[in-house]
Phi, psi and omega in degrees: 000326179276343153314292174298316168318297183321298163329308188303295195290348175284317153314307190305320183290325167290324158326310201285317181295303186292328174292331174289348171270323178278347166274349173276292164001296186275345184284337198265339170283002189276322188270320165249110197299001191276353194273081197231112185298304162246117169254034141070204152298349168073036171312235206336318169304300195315287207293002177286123212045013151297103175284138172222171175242140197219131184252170187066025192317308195272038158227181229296310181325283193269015146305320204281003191239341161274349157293304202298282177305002172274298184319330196255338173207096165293331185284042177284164170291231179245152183240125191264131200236073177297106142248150194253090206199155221266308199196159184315330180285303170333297197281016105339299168285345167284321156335298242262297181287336183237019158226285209277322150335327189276134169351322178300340197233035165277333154307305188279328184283347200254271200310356184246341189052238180285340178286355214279304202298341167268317159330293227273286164357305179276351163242341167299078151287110177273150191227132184298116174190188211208116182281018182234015177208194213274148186035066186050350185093348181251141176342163203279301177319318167270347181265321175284029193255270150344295182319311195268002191233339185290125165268319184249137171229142187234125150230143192225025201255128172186159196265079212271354187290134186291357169210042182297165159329119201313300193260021172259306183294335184292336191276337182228355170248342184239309192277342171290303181284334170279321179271349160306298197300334166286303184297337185285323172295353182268325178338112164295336162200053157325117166260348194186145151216119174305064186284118200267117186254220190216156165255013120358313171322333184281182172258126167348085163217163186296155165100172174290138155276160199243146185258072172235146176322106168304102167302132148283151196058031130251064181239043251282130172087001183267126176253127177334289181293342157299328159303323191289290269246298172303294189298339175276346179264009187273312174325269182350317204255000198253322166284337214274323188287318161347285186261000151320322164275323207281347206252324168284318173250199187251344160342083173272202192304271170357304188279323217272006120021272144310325205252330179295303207282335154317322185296312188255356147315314206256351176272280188011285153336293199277331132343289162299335167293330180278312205268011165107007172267181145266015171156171191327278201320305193303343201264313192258334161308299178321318183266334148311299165341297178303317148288020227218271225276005163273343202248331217292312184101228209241040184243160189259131166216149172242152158259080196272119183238101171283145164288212182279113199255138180227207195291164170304164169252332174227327201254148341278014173171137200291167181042035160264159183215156167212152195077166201248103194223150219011249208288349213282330188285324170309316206263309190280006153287323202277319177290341165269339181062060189266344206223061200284027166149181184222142180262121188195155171289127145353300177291354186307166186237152179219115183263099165271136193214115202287150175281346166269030179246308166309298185302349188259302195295314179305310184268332164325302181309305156333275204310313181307284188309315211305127178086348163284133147338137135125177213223112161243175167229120208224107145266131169241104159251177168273283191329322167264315173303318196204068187287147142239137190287119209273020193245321167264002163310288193299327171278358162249011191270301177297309161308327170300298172273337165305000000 
């Protein structure tokens, strides 16, 4: 017995010693950064002179991903910025105001001071261009400019309302991600092309979604090319009867407007229904996927499926957002007290995901593929690791204003 006591207090005491050796450890790699005992995937190393190309510049995502990569390796190369703008100067001025200006990029403005608009500048480049028409919409000079210098192509530009014009979303979420992937494939050294999809591609089904590739045809009776071929000939028959009531009535310009783009709203819908989504968006995201893994040849592509993307959680400070988005109409009706409840199961699960954990999944995924063979798929999600309950939504929604 005196043996064993003895034994107890000598572990504890060894117990104790190796933990004061691992907090002198982390103080001293903290005080000195070369010291890094495991360097993981080597994010930060990777990205050092990399140049990318990021389509979707001025939205929420990928602002949140280009602040993480300027904070964490100012020495990247250059991030190239697919804007949708008249001319180079526009698309400049939109840099200014709608990215390196926003509040996401305050923490990099305090450290850089008076130097931060020459930091950004010199690596923030805008390229005039249009994810909807041939070889992006950018000019023959700067895109063989692009062919030769892009290492990362991130595409993150898509039409997220879940119940747009049937041939507006087929235009930038499925033909739009197939003329990125032609232009990426033409890149001389090109490493990876990143794709941010959703995880909505998948189709409404019971049970876990699985992180598997989308085939065309797997889906029944749906052909790609046949949706483009239906939605321009559903335009063609839904104006050409416009304008016949319009010859007939008082129907002006306005309304008949309104009546294609309602027409071609309700073909969407009704599409995703037959083949098994839940609205436009979820449908025409799936079918961008689908062309990804029929057209990429031999170029490494990841697919990134994000859930319902909310505020940051940490990085680069908690709870920005922009724009008043998913839960935000809910929690600020409720807090005014426009919205005195919701009729829903309690138990529902809400897979919520902070956009800096995408954006942290995202560039993990970079350092890992980039320059490998093969096609992966990464959801970033909640809902199995880490669920919430729409019932502690609403209790913490309460607690918050009281």
């Amino acid at each position: 017995k005196k043996s064993g006591a003895h034994n107890h207090v000598y572990c504890q005491r060894a117990a104790s010693n190796m933990k004061r050796a691992e907090q002198e450890r982390r103080a001293s790699t903290l005080m000195d950064p070369t010291a890094t005992p495991c360097k993981g995937l080597g994010i930060v190393d990777f990205l050092k002179d990399k140049n990318f190309l990021v389509t979707g510049a001025t939205g929420f995502v990928a602002k949140v991903l280009v602040e993480k990569i300027l904070s964490v390796q100012p020495d990247v190369g250059k991030i190239f910025l697919v804007i949708k703008a008249k001319d180079s100067l526009s698309a400049l001025e939109r840099v200014k105001n709608e990215v390196m200006n926003k509040e996401i990029f305050n923490v990099i403005q305090k450290s850089y001071g008076n130097g931060y608009k020459d930091f950004i500048l010199e690596r923030l480049v805008p390229v005039v261009g249009d994810m909807t028409e041939d070889n992006l919409g950018i000019e023959p000079d700067v895109a063989d400019m692009l062919l030769k210098e892009v290492d990362i192509i991130v595409s993150s530009a898509a039409n997220t309302t879940f119940d747009e014009r049937y041939d507006f979303s087929l235009e930038m979420n499925t033909r739009g991600v197939s003329r990125l992937m032609e232009f990426g494939k033409r890149c001389k050294r090109v490493q990876l092309f990143m794709h941010i999809s959703t995880a909505y591609a998948n189709r409404q089904i019971h049970g876990p979604a699985l992180e598997k590739l989308l085939h065309m045809g797997d889906s029944e009776a749906m052909d790609i090319e046949s949706e483009f071929n239906l939605a321009k000939n559903t335009i063609a028959d839904i104006e050409a009867e416009v304008a016949d009531f319009q010859k007939s009535s008082s129907l002006d310009v306005i309304d008949s407007n309104k009546m294609l783009t309602q027409r071609m709203r309700d073909l969407g819908i009704a599409r995703a229904r037959k083949f098994g989504w839940q609205d436009t968006y979820g449908l025409t995201k799936a079918m961008g996927e689908m062309l990804l893994v029929n057209e990429r040849g031999d170029l490494p592509v990841v697919i990134l499926r994000p859930s319902i993307v909310e505020s940051t959680f940490s990085s680069p400070f908690p709870g920005w957002i922009e724009g008043h988005r998913m839960l935000d109409p809910i929690i600020s009706h409720y807090g005014k007290g426009q919205l005195g409840g919701l009729f829903a199961d309690p138990n529902t699960i809400l897979d919520l995901v902070p956009v800096d954990m995408v954006v942290n999944a995202t560039l993990a995924a970079v350092a890992k593929h980039a320059g490998k063979p093969g096609i992966h798929v990464y959801h970033v999600a909640s809902s199995v690791a880490n669920p919430i309950k729409l019932q502690h939504v609403v209790e913490a929604i309460f607690e918050h204003f009281k």
